[in-house]
Amino acid sequence: MKNYLKILLGMIGMGSALQAQATEKIDTLFVNAHQVVMLVFPEPIRQAVVGDAHFVFTYNKESGQYMGLVQGTEGVESNLFVITTSGTIYSYTLAYKGQLEQTYYKVLEPEHIGKEKQPDLKVQTFEHGVSRSEVKKYDSTCERLLQYHAGKVKTRRRKKLRLRLEELKYVGEEMYLVISLKNKSEIDFKVGDVRVFVSRGRKGKKSSYQELELPVSYRYLEPETVVAGGESRWVLVLPKTVLGAHEELQLEVGEVMGNRSMKITF
């Protein structure tokens, strides 16, 4: 009887230790190719973005699954962003380790790093708004574009800020702009209006110079704030625009209650 009680108490103690371990706040996820690491979130997963191809995060996109699985091969450290259906964002560093001590994590809601800025669907290029199938199409394309650092179409630096247009891609009748904003200053940058214009004519001739603002169909992961020392990447979806002679596109990122607005012409 005493031996039975010892075994029972040992099992209870082990279960408590595993529960405490599983709910411990996560900063770095260690993974490898022969073990599967499970993350269970408090809400269904809507999207996930992995920074490098030698790490993989899988989940059931159709069923609104709470659980995601991570694996990876040996290589440089990367990162993982997971967004739930409420727009809550979680961030982790991914690192390779030959043998894992822990393969199950229960994610708690207070561990999130922020909330996704809701897409601005008030300005539409569609007569009846954006349908669920169109949103799904946008999400899929934007997620794929953010998987890779495509390049540097145009860069602007000002007051320790770096605004970069990483890629301009046409898909069907839409134009996708991949944008990054790096804040090397000591002050958070609160993102204001993010707008795109077509400029016509030449600024030297005011009578012929015009700016026409393009409607934004969808905003994917557009941040509310780029913290001091941080960087954010997001995607704008706009109607496909064919430029004529003396026409250029302009991207403008404003600052809320500040004077550090940035503009790129491309």
PDB file of C-alpha atoms in Angstrom:
ATOM      1  CA  MET A   1       0.000   0.000   0.000  1.00  0.00           C
ATOM      2  CA  LYS A   2       2.826   2.381   0.916  1.00  0.00           C
ATOM      3  CA  ASN A   3       4.592   1.601  -2.363  1.00  0.00           C
ATOM      4  CA  TYR A   4       1.374   2.294  -4.279  1.00  0.00           C
ATOM      5  CA  LEU A   5       0.990   5.685  -2.558  1.00  0.00           C
ATOM      6  CA  LYS A   6       4.608   6.556  -3.363  1.00  0.00           C
ATOM      7  CA  ILE A   7       4.057   5.734  -7.042  1.00  0.00           C
ATOM      8  CA  LEU A   8       0.790   7.718  -7.135  1.00  0.00           C
ATOM      9  CA  LEU A   9       2.353  10.770  -5.486  1.00  0.00           C
ATOM     10  CA  GLY A  10       5.311  10.528  -7.858  1.00  0.00           C
ATOM     11  CA  MET A  11       2.996  10.510 -10.873  1.00  0.00           C
ATOM     12  CA  ILE A  12       1.088  13.527  -9.538  1.00  0.00           C
ATOM     13  CA  GLY A  13       4.348  15.381  -8.964  1.00  0.00           C
ATOM     14  CA  MET A  14       5.580  14.527 -12.447  1.00  0.00           C
ATOM     15  CA  GLY A  15       2.292  15.699 -13.979  1.00  0.00           C
ATOM     16  CA  SER A  16       2.509  19.010 -12.108  1.00  0.00           C
ATOM     17  CA  ALA A  17       6.097  19.508 -13.278  1.00  0.00           C
ATOM     18  CA  LEU A  18       5.125  18.830 -16.901  1.00  0.00           C
ATOM     19  CA  GLN A  19       2.178  21.231 -16.655  1.00  0.00           C
ATOM     20  CA  ALA A  20       4.417  23.967 -15.213  1.00  0.00           C
ATOM     21  CA  GLN A  21       6.987  23.330 -17.937  1.00  0.00           C
ATOM     22  CA  ALA A  22       4.358  23.387 -20.679  1.00  0.00           C
ATOM     23  CA  THR A  23       2.932  26.744 -19.556  1.00  0.00           C
ATOM     24  CA  GLU A  24       6.294  28.464 -18.982  1.00  0.00           C
ATOM     25  CA  LYS A  25       6.691  31.610 -21.118  1.00  0.00           C
ATOM     26  CA  ILE A  26       8.407  30.820 -24.404  1.00  0.00           C
ATOM     27  CA  ASP A  27      11.098  32.975 -26.012  1.00  0.00           C
ATOM     28  CA  THR A  28      13.076  30.446 -28.050  1.00  0.00           C
ATOM     29  CA  LEU A  29      11.722  27.237 -29.560  1.00  0.00           C
ATOM     30  CA  PHE A  30      14.313  24.515 -30.055  1.00  0.00           C
ATOM     31  CA  VAL A  31      13.415  22.119 -32.865  1.00  0.00           C
ATOM     32  CA  ASN A  32      14.919  19.433 -35.078  1.00  0.00           C
ATOM     33  CA  ALA A  33      13.945  17.183 -37.967  1.00  0.00           C
ATOM     34  CA  HIS A  34      13.289  13.932 -36.065  1.00  0.00           C
ATOM     35  CA  GLN A  35      11.087  15.321 -33.268  1.00  0.00           C
ATOM     36  CA  VAL A  36       7.859  17.324 -33.556  1.00  0.00           C
ATOM     37  CA  VAL A  37       7.269  20.334 -31.297  1.00  0.00           C
ATOM     38  CA  MET A  38       3.619  21.138 -30.555  1.00  0.00           C
ATOM     39  CA  LEU A  39       2.263  24.609 -29.728  1.00  0.00           C
ATOM     40  CA  VAL A  40      -1.315  24.955 -28.454  1.00  0.00           C
ATOM     41  CA  PHE A  41      -2.742  28.482 -28.666  1.00  0.00           C
ATOM     42  CA  PRO A  42      -5.691  29.973 -26.750  1.00  0.00           C
ATOM     43  CA  GLU A  43      -7.488  30.744 -30.036  1.00  0.00           C
ATOM     44  CA  PRO A  44      -7.574  29.179 -33.515  1.00  0.00           C
ATOM     45  CA  ILE A  45      -4.589  29.968 -35.726  1.00  0.00           C
ATOM     46  CA  ARG A  46      -5.326  32.177 -38.712  1.00  0.00           C
ATOM     47  CA  GLN A  47      -1.857  32.679 -40.205  1.00  0.00           C
ATOM     48  CA  ALA A  48       1.754  31.830 -39.540  1.00  0.00           C
ATOM     49  CA  VAL A  49       4.967  33.191 -41.058  1.00  0.00           C
ATOM     50  CA  VAL A  50       8.380  31.523 -40.732  1.00  0.00           C
ATOM     51  CA  GLY A  51      11.499  33.551 -41.472  1.00  0.00           C
ATOM     52  CA  ASP A  52      13.597  30.837 -43.154  1.00  0.00           C
ATOM     53  CA  ALA A  53      12.821  27.799 -45.295  1.00  0.00           C
ATOM     54  CA  HIS A  54      14.711  25.294 -43.110  1.00  0.00           C
ATOM     55  CA  PHE A  55      12.030  25.684 -40.429  1.00  0.00           C
ATOM     56  CA  VAL A  56       8.440  24.536 -40.999  1.00  0.00           C
ATOM     57  CA  PHE A  57       5.264  25.403 -39.067  1.00  0.00           C
ATOM     58  CA  THR A  58       2.177  23.377 -40.006  1.00  0.00           C
ATOM     59  CA  TYR A  59      -1.456  23.612 -38.944  1.00  0.00           C
ATOM     60  CA  ASN A  60      -4.875  22.833 -40.395  1.00  0.00           C
ATOM     61  CA  LYS A  61      -5.919  26.000 -42.209  1.00  0.00           C
ATOM     62  CA  GLU A  62      -9.392  24.715 -43.002  1.00  0.00           C
ATOM     63  CA  SER A  63     -10.604  23.678 -39.539  1.00  0.00           C
ATOM     64  CA  GLY A  64      -9.457  26.653 -37.440  1.00  0.00           C
ATOM     65  CA  GLN A  65      -6.987  24.587 -35.463  1.00  0.00           C
ATOM     66  CA  TYR A  66      -5.599  25.657 -32.074  1.00  0.00           C
ATOM     67  CA  MET A  67      -2.539  23.432 -32.482  1.00  0.00           C
ATOM     68  CA  GLY A  68       0.554  23.983 -34.638  1.00  0.00           C
ATOM     69  CA  LEU A  69       3.580  21.746 -35.226  1.00  0.00           C
ATOM     70  CA  VAL A  70       7.171  22.940 -35.686  1.00  0.00           C
ATOM     71  CA  GLN A  71      10.187  21.142 -37.153  1.00  0.00           C
ATOM     72  CA  GLY A  72      13.500  22.296 -38.585  1.00  0.00           C
ATOM     73  CA  THR A  73      16.903  21.338 -39.897  1.00  0.00           C
ATOM     74  CA  GLU A  74      20.304  22.584 -38.774  1.00  0.00           C
ATOM     75  CA  GLY A  75      21.125  26.139 -39.811  1.00  0.00           C
ATOM     76  CA  VAL A  76      21.002  29.753 -38.694  1.00  0.00           C
ATOM     77  CA  GLU A  77      18.411  30.895 -36.171  1.00  0.00           C
ATOM     78  CA  SER A  78      15.156  32.270 -37.552  1.00  0.00           C
ATOM     79  CA  ASN A  79      11.807  33.442 -36.233  1.00  0.00           C
ATOM     80  CA  LEU A  80       8.117  32.557 -36.247  1.00  0.00           C
ATOM     81  CA  PHE A  81       5.060  34.800 -36.132  1.00  0.00           C
ATOM     82  CA  VAL A  82       1.651  33.288 -35.389  1.00  0.00           C
ATOM     83  CA  ILE A  83      -1.598  35.253 -35.702  1.00  0.00           C
ATOM     84  CA  THR A  84      -4.835  33.969 -34.199  1.00  0.00           C
ATOM     85  CA  THR A  85      -8.377  34.629 -35.422  1.00  0.00           C
ATOM     86  CA  SER A  86      -8.726  37.662 -33.135  1.00  0.00           C
ATOM     87  CA  GLY A  87      -5.612  39.288 -34.636  1.00  0.00           C
ATOM     88  CA  THR A  88      -3.413  38.500 -31.629  1.00  0.00           C
ATOM     89  CA  ILE A  89       0.269  38.143 -32.618  1.00  0.00           C
ATOM     90  CA  TYR A  90       2.797  35.786 -31.029  1.00  0.00           C
ATOM     91  CA  SER A  91       6.523  35.813 -31.819  1.00  0.00           C
ATOM     92  CA  TYR A  92       9.254  33.214 -31.233  1.00  0.00           C
ATOM     93  CA  THR A  93      12.913  32.660 -32.062  1.00  0.00           C
ATOM     94  CA  LEU A  94      13.546  29.321 -33.796  1.00  0.00           C
ATOM     95  CA  ALA A  95      16.799  27.443 -33.176  1.00  0.00           C
ATOM     96  CA  TYR A  96      18.065  23.965 -34.017  1.00  0.00           C
ATOM     97  CA  LYS A  97      18.962  21.466 -31.288  1.00  0.00           C
ATOM     98  CA  GLY A  98      19.924  17.834 -31.796  1.00  0.00           C
ATOM     99  CA  GLN A  99      17.969  16.454 -28.830  1.00  0.00           C
ATOM    100  CA  LEU A 100      14.916  18.157 -27.340  1.00  0.00           C
ATOM    101  CA  GLU A 101      14.003  18.194 -23.674  1.00  0.00           C
ATOM    102  CA  GLN A 102      10.529  19.629 -24.308  1.00  0.00           C
ATOM    103  CA  THR A 103       8.184  19.075 -27.246  1.00  0.00           C
ATOM    104  CA  TYR A 104       4.875  20.498 -25.955  1.00  0.00           C
ATOM    105  CA  TYR A 105       4.028  24.113 -25.129  1.00  0.00           C
ATOM    106  CA  LYS A 106       0.744  25.643 -24.007  1.00  0.00           C
ATOM    107  CA  VAL A 107       0.674  29.273 -25.106  1.00  0.00           C
ATOM    108  CA  LEU A 108      -1.053  31.766 -22.801  1.00  0.00           C
ATOM    109  CA  GLU A 109      -2.821  34.880 -24.111  1.00  0.00           C
ATOM    110  CA  PRO A 110      -0.695  37.374 -22.072  1.00  0.00           C
ATOM    111  CA  GLU A 111       2.396  36.162 -23.974  1.00  0.00           C
ATOM    112  CA  HIS A 112       1.318  37.947 -27.169  1.00  0.00           C
ATOM    113  CA  ILE A 113       3.456  40.814 -28.505  1.00  0.00           C
ATOM    114  CA  GLY A 114       0.584  42.872 -29.889  1.00  0.00           C
ATOM    115  CA  LYS A 115      -2.600  43.014 -31.902  1.00  0.00           C
ATOM    116  CA  GLU A 116      -2.874  43.098 -35.661  1.00  0.00           C
ATOM    117  CA  LYS A 117      -4.171  46.356 -37.061  1.00  0.00           C
ATOM    118  CA  GLN A 118      -7.480  45.463 -38.660  1.00  0.00           C
ATOM    119  CA  PRO A 119      -7.472  45.639 -42.460  1.00  0.00           C
ATOM    120  CA  ASP A 120      -8.926  48.864 -43.794  1.00  0.00           C
ATOM    121  CA  LEU A 121     -11.863  47.526 -45.770  1.00  0.00           C
ATOM    122  CA  LYS A 122     -13.701  50.845 -45.925  1.00  0.00           C
ATOM    123  CA  VAL A 123     -11.786  51.827 -49.048  1.00  0.00           C
ATOM    124  CA  GLN A 124     -12.692  49.177 -51.596  1.00  0.00           C
ATOM    125  CA  THR A 125     -11.947  48.587 -55.239  1.00  0.00           C
ATOM    126  CA  PHE A 126     -14.800  46.077 -55.414  1.00  0.00           C
ATOM    127  CA  GLU A 127     -18.368  47.188 -55.980  1.00  0.00           C
ATOM    128  CA  HIS A 128     -19.755  44.925 -53.235  1.00  0.00           C
ATOM    129  CA  GLY A 129     -16.758  44.837 -50.901  1.00  0.00           C
ATOM    130  CA  VAL A 130     -14.249  42.053 -50.319  1.00  0.00           C
ATOM    131  CA  SER A 131     -15.654  38.535 -50.106  1.00  0.00           C
ATOM    132  CA  ARG A 132     -14.329  35.770 -47.864  1.00  0.00           C
ATOM    133  CA  SER A 133     -12.765  34.020 -50.851  1.00  0.00           C
ATOM    134  CA  GLU A 134     -10.961  37.228 -51.865  1.00  0.00           C
ATOM    135  CA  VAL A 135      -9.684  37.778 -48.321  1.00  0.00           C
ATOM    136  CA  LYS A 136      -8.433  34.184 -48.279  1.00  0.00           C
ATOM    137  CA  LYS A 137      -6.678  34.760 -51.620  1.00  0.00           C
ATOM    138  CA  TYR A 138      -5.060  37.970 -50.347  1.00  0.00           C
ATOM    139  CA  ASP A 139      -3.923  36.320 -47.108  1.00  0.00           C
ATOM    140  CA  SER A 140      -2.364  33.409 -48.981  1.00  0.00           C
ATOM    141  CA  THR A 141      -0.440  35.625 -51.415  1.00  0.00           C
ATOM    142  CA  CYS A 142       0.693  38.087 -48.719  1.00  0.00           C
ATOM    143  CA  GLU A 143       1.853  35.287 -46.426  1.00  0.00           C
ATOM    144  CA  ARG A 144       3.892  33.793 -49.272  1.00  0.00           C
ATOM    145  CA  LEU A 145       5.483  37.153 -50.116  1.00  0.00           C
ATOM    146  CA  LEU A 146       6.529  37.737 -46.506  1.00  0.00           C
ATOM    147  CA  GLN A 147       8.223  34.340 -46.293  1.00  0.00           C
ATOM    148  CA  TYR A 148      11.228  35.801 -48.096  1.00  0.00           C
ATOM    149  CA  HIS A 149      13.194  39.045 -48.046  1.00  0.00           C
ATOM    150  CA  ALA A 150      12.800  39.629 -51.761  1.00  0.00           C
ATOM    151  CA  GLY A 151      15.015  42.625 -52.361  1.00  0.00           C
ATOM    152  CA  LYS A 152      15.308  46.384 -52.318  1.00  0.00           C
ATOM    153  CA  VAL A 153      13.209  48.141 -54.928  1.00  0.00           C
ATOM    154  CA  LYS A 154      13.687  51.505 -53.201  1.00  0.00           C
ATOM    155  CA  THR A 155      14.962  52.657 -49.787  1.00  0.00           C
ATOM    156  CA  ARG A 156      14.620  55.936 -47.908  1.00  0.00           C
ATOM    157  CA  ARG A 157      16.439  56.856 -44.681  1.00  0.00           C
ATOM    158  CA  ARG A 158      15.513  59.728 -42.405  1.00  0.00           C
ATOM    159  CA  LYS A 159      15.988  60.473 -38.697  1.00  0.00           C
ATOM    160  CA  LYS A 160      17.238  56.944 -37.934  1.00  0.00           C
ATOM    161  CA  LEU A 161      14.284  55.409 -39.775  1.00  0.00           C
ATOM    162  CA  ARG A 162      14.606  53.182 -42.833  1.00  0.00           C
ATOM    163  CA  LEU A 163      11.591  52.773 -45.089  1.00  0.00           C
ATOM    164  CA  ARG A 164      12.007  50.168 -47.784  1.00  0.00           C
ATOM    165  CA  LEU A 165       9.861  48.896 -50.623  1.00  0.00           C
ATOM    166  CA  GLU A 166      11.067  45.285 -50.791  1.00  0.00           C
ATOM    167  CA  GLU A 167       8.959  44.099 -53.688  1.00  0.00           C
ATOM    168  CA  LEU A 168       6.291  45.193 -56.143  1.00  0.00           C
ATOM    169  CA  LYS A 169       4.444  42.223 -57.578  1.00  0.00           C
ATOM    170  CA  TYR A 170       1.494  41.971 -59.949  1.00  0.00           C
ATOM    171  CA  VAL A 171      -0.877  39.048 -59.412  1.00  0.00           C
ATOM    172  CA  GLY A 172      -3.910  39.051 -61.685  1.00  0.00           C
ATOM    173  CA  GLU A 173      -5.577  42.439 -61.421  1.00  0.00           C
ATOM    174  CA  GLU A 174      -3.903  43.317 -58.113  1.00  0.00           C
ATOM    175  CA  MET A 175      -0.634  44.999 -57.210  1.00  0.00           C
ATOM    176  CA  TYR A 176       1.146  43.846 -54.029  1.00  0.00           C
ATOM    177  CA  LEU A 177       3.628  46.108 -52.242  1.00  0.00           C
ATOM    178  CA  VAL A 178       5.907  44.492 -49.641  1.00  0.00           C
ATOM    179  CA  ILE A 179       6.993  47.206 -47.202  1.00  0.00           C
ATOM    180  CA  SER A 180       9.427  47.256 -44.286  1.00  0.00           C
ATOM    181  CA  LEU A 181      10.049  49.985 -41.728  1.00  0.00           C
ATOM    182  CA  LYS A 182      13.079  49.782 -39.439  1.00  0.00           C
ATOM    183  CA  ASN A 183      13.263  52.083 -36.429  1.00  0.00           C
ATOM    184  CA  LYS A 184      16.848  52.667 -35.252  1.00  0.00           C
ATOM    185  CA  SER A 185      15.845  55.627 -33.102  1.00  0.00           C
ATOM    186  CA  GLU A 186      15.126  55.601 -29.376  1.00  0.00           C
ATOM    187  CA  ILE A 187      11.489  56.634 -29.879  1.00  0.00           C
ATOM    188  CA  ASP A 188       8.620  54.360 -30.925  1.00  0.00           C
ATOM    189  CA  PHE A 189       7.135  55.170 -34.347  1.00  0.00           C
ATOM    190  CA  LYS A 190       3.328  55.187 -34.240  1.00  0.00           C
ATOM    191  CA  VAL A 191       2.186  54.429 -37.774  1.00  0.00           C
ATOM    192  CA  GLY A 192      -0.364  56.861 -39.165  1.00  0.00           C
ATOM    193  CA  ASP A 193      -1.807  56.880 -42.678  1.00  0.00           C
ATOM    194  CA  VAL A 194      -0.069  54.595 -45.160  1.00  0.00           C
ATOM    195  CA  ARG A 195      -1.002  55.769 -48.645  1.00  0.00           C
ATOM    196  CA  VAL A 196      -0.001  55.226 -52.257  1.00  0.00           C
ATOM    197  CA  PHE A 197      -0.267  57.876 -54.972  1.00  0.00           C
ATOM    198  CA  VAL A 198       0.215  58.152 -58.702  1.00  0.00           C
ATOM    199  CA  SER A 199       2.071  61.391 -59.449  1.00  0.00           C
ATOM    200  CA  ARG A 200       1.674  62.932 -62.872  1.00  0.00           C
ATOM    201  CA  GLY A 201       3.785  65.623 -64.470  1.00  0.00           C
ATOM    202  CA  ARG A 202       6.856  67.300 -63.048  1.00  0.00           C
ATOM    203  CA  LYS A 203       7.096  69.084 -59.710  1.00  0.00           C
ATOM    204  CA  GLY A 204       8.938  71.980 -61.308  1.00  0.00           C
ATOM    205  CA  LYS A 205       5.815  72.772 -63.295  1.00  0.00           C
ATOM    206  CA  LYS A 206       3.131  73.194 -60.650  1.00  0.00           C
ATOM    207  CA  SER A 207       0.379  73.763 -63.183  1.00  0.00           C
ATOM    208  CA  SER A 208       0.832  70.273 -64.638  1.00  0.00           C
ATOM    209  CA  TYR A 209       1.791  68.314 -61.489  1.00  0.00           C
ATOM    210  CA  GLN A 210      -0.937  66.149 -59.915  1.00  0.00           C
ATOM    211  CA  GLU A 211      -1.148  63.443 -57.259  1.00  0.00           C
ATOM    212  CA  LEU A 212      -3.934  60.860 -57.366  1.00  0.00           C
ATOM    213  CA  GLU A 213      -4.378  58.631 -54.304  1.00  0.00           C
ATOM    214  CA  LEU A 214      -4.967  54.949 -55.080  1.00  0.00           C
ATOM    215  CA  PRO A 215      -7.556  52.984 -53.075  1.00  0.00           C
ATOM    216  CA  VAL A 216      -6.047  50.271 -50.865  1.00  0.00           C
ATOM    217  CA  SER A 217      -7.990  47.021 -51.189  1.00  0.00           C
ATOM    218  CA  TYR A 218      -6.346  45.179 -48.294  1.00  0.00           C
ATOM    219  CA  ARG A 219      -3.730  45.702 -45.586  1.00  0.00           C
ATOM    220  CA  TYR A 220      -1.875  42.643 -44.306  1.00  0.00           C
ATOM    221  CA  LEU A 221      -0.021  42.884 -40.957  1.00  0.00           C
ATOM    222  CA  GLU A 222       0.182  46.670 -41.125  1.00  0.00           C
ATOM    223  CA  PRO A 223       1.556  47.660 -37.693  1.00  0.00           C
ATOM    224  CA  GLU A 224       0.194  50.241 -35.294  1.00  0.00           C
ATOM    225  CA  THR A 225       3.648  50.879 -33.816  1.00  0.00           C
ATOM    226  CA  VAL A 226       7.236  50.102 -34.823  1.00  0.00           C
ATOM    227  CA  VAL A 227       9.019  50.040 -31.490  1.00  0.00           C
ATOM    228  CA  ALA A 228      12.426  51.653 -30.939  1.00  0.00           C
ATOM    229  CA  GLY A 229      15.066  49.274 -32.283  1.00  0.00           C
ATOM    230  CA  GLY A 230      12.425  47.156 -34.044  1.00  0.00           C
ATOM    231  CA  GLU A 231      11.316  46.425 -37.589  1.00  0.00           C
ATOM    232  CA  SER A 232       7.944  45.623 -39.153  1.00  0.00           C
ATOM    233  CA  ARG A 233       7.069  44.151 -42.548  1.00  0.00           C
ATOM    234  CA  TRP A 234       3.641  44.259 -44.132  1.00  0.00           C
ATOM    235  CA  VAL A 235       1.835  44.143 -47.473  1.00  0.00           C
ATOM    236  CA  LEU A 236      -0.546  46.514 -49.233  1.00  0.00           C
ATOM    237  CA  VAL A 237      -2.878  45.231 -51.944  1.00  0.00           C
ATOM    238  CA  LEU A 238      -4.004  47.756 -54.550  1.00  0.00           C
ATOM    239  CA  PRO A 239      -5.608  47.659 -57.991  1.00  0.00           C
ATOM    240  CA  LYS A 240      -3.142  46.972 -60.779  1.00  0.00           C
ATOM    241  CA  THR A 241      -1.818  50.289 -62.062  1.00  0.00           C
ATOM    242  CA  VAL A 242      -0.141  50.836 -65.430  1.00  0.00           C
ATOM    243  CA  LEU A 243       1.918  54.021 -65.491  1.00  0.00           C
ATOM    244  CA  GLY A 244       2.061  56.380 -68.424  1.00  0.00           C
ATOM    245  CA  ALA A 245       4.714  58.863 -69.481  1.00  0.00           C
ATOM    246  CA  HIS A 246       5.873  61.157 -66.642  1.00  0.00           C
ATOM    247  CA  GLU A 247       3.944  59.090 -64.070  1.00  0.00           C
ATOM    248  CA  GLU A 248       5.412  57.589 -60.899  1.00  0.00           C
ATOM    249  CA  LEU A 249       4.161  55.772 -57.830  1.00  0.00           C
ATOM    250  CA  GLN A 250       4.677  57.221 -54.357  1.00  0.00           C
ATOM    251  CA  LEU A 251       4.448  55.410 -51.032  1.00  0.00           C
ATOM    252  CA  GLU A 252       3.853  57.591 -47.982  1.00  0.00           C
ATOM    253  CA  VAL A 253       4.016  56.409 -44.351  1.00  0.00           C
ATOM    254  CA  GLY A 254       2.808  58.988 -41.844  1.00  0.00           C
ATOM    255  CA  GLU A 255       3.507  59.246 -38.123  1.00  0.00           C
ATOM    256  CA  VAL A 256       0.745  59.844 -35.577  1.00  0.00           C
ATOM    257  CA  MET A 257       1.414  63.091 -33.663  1.00  0.00           C
ATOM    258  CA  GLY A 258       4.911  63.319 -35.139  1.00  0.00           C
ATOM    259  CA  ASN A 259       6.961  64.843 -37.954  1.00  0.00           C
ATOM    260  CA  ARG A 260       8.922  61.815 -39.148  1.00  0.00           C
ATOM    261  CA  SER A 261       6.730  60.931 -42.119  1.00  0.00           C
ATOM    262  CA  MET A 262       8.511  59.030 -44.887  1.00  0.00           C
ATOM    263  CA  LYS A 263       7.958  58.975 -48.642  1.00  0.00           C
ATOM    264  CA  ILE A 264       9.354  56.797 -51.437  1.00  0.00           C
ATOM    265  CA  THR A 265       8.981  57.453 -55.167  1.00  0.00           C
ATOM    266  CA  PHE A 266       9.369  54.483 -57.498  1.00  0.00           C
TER     267      PHE A 266
END
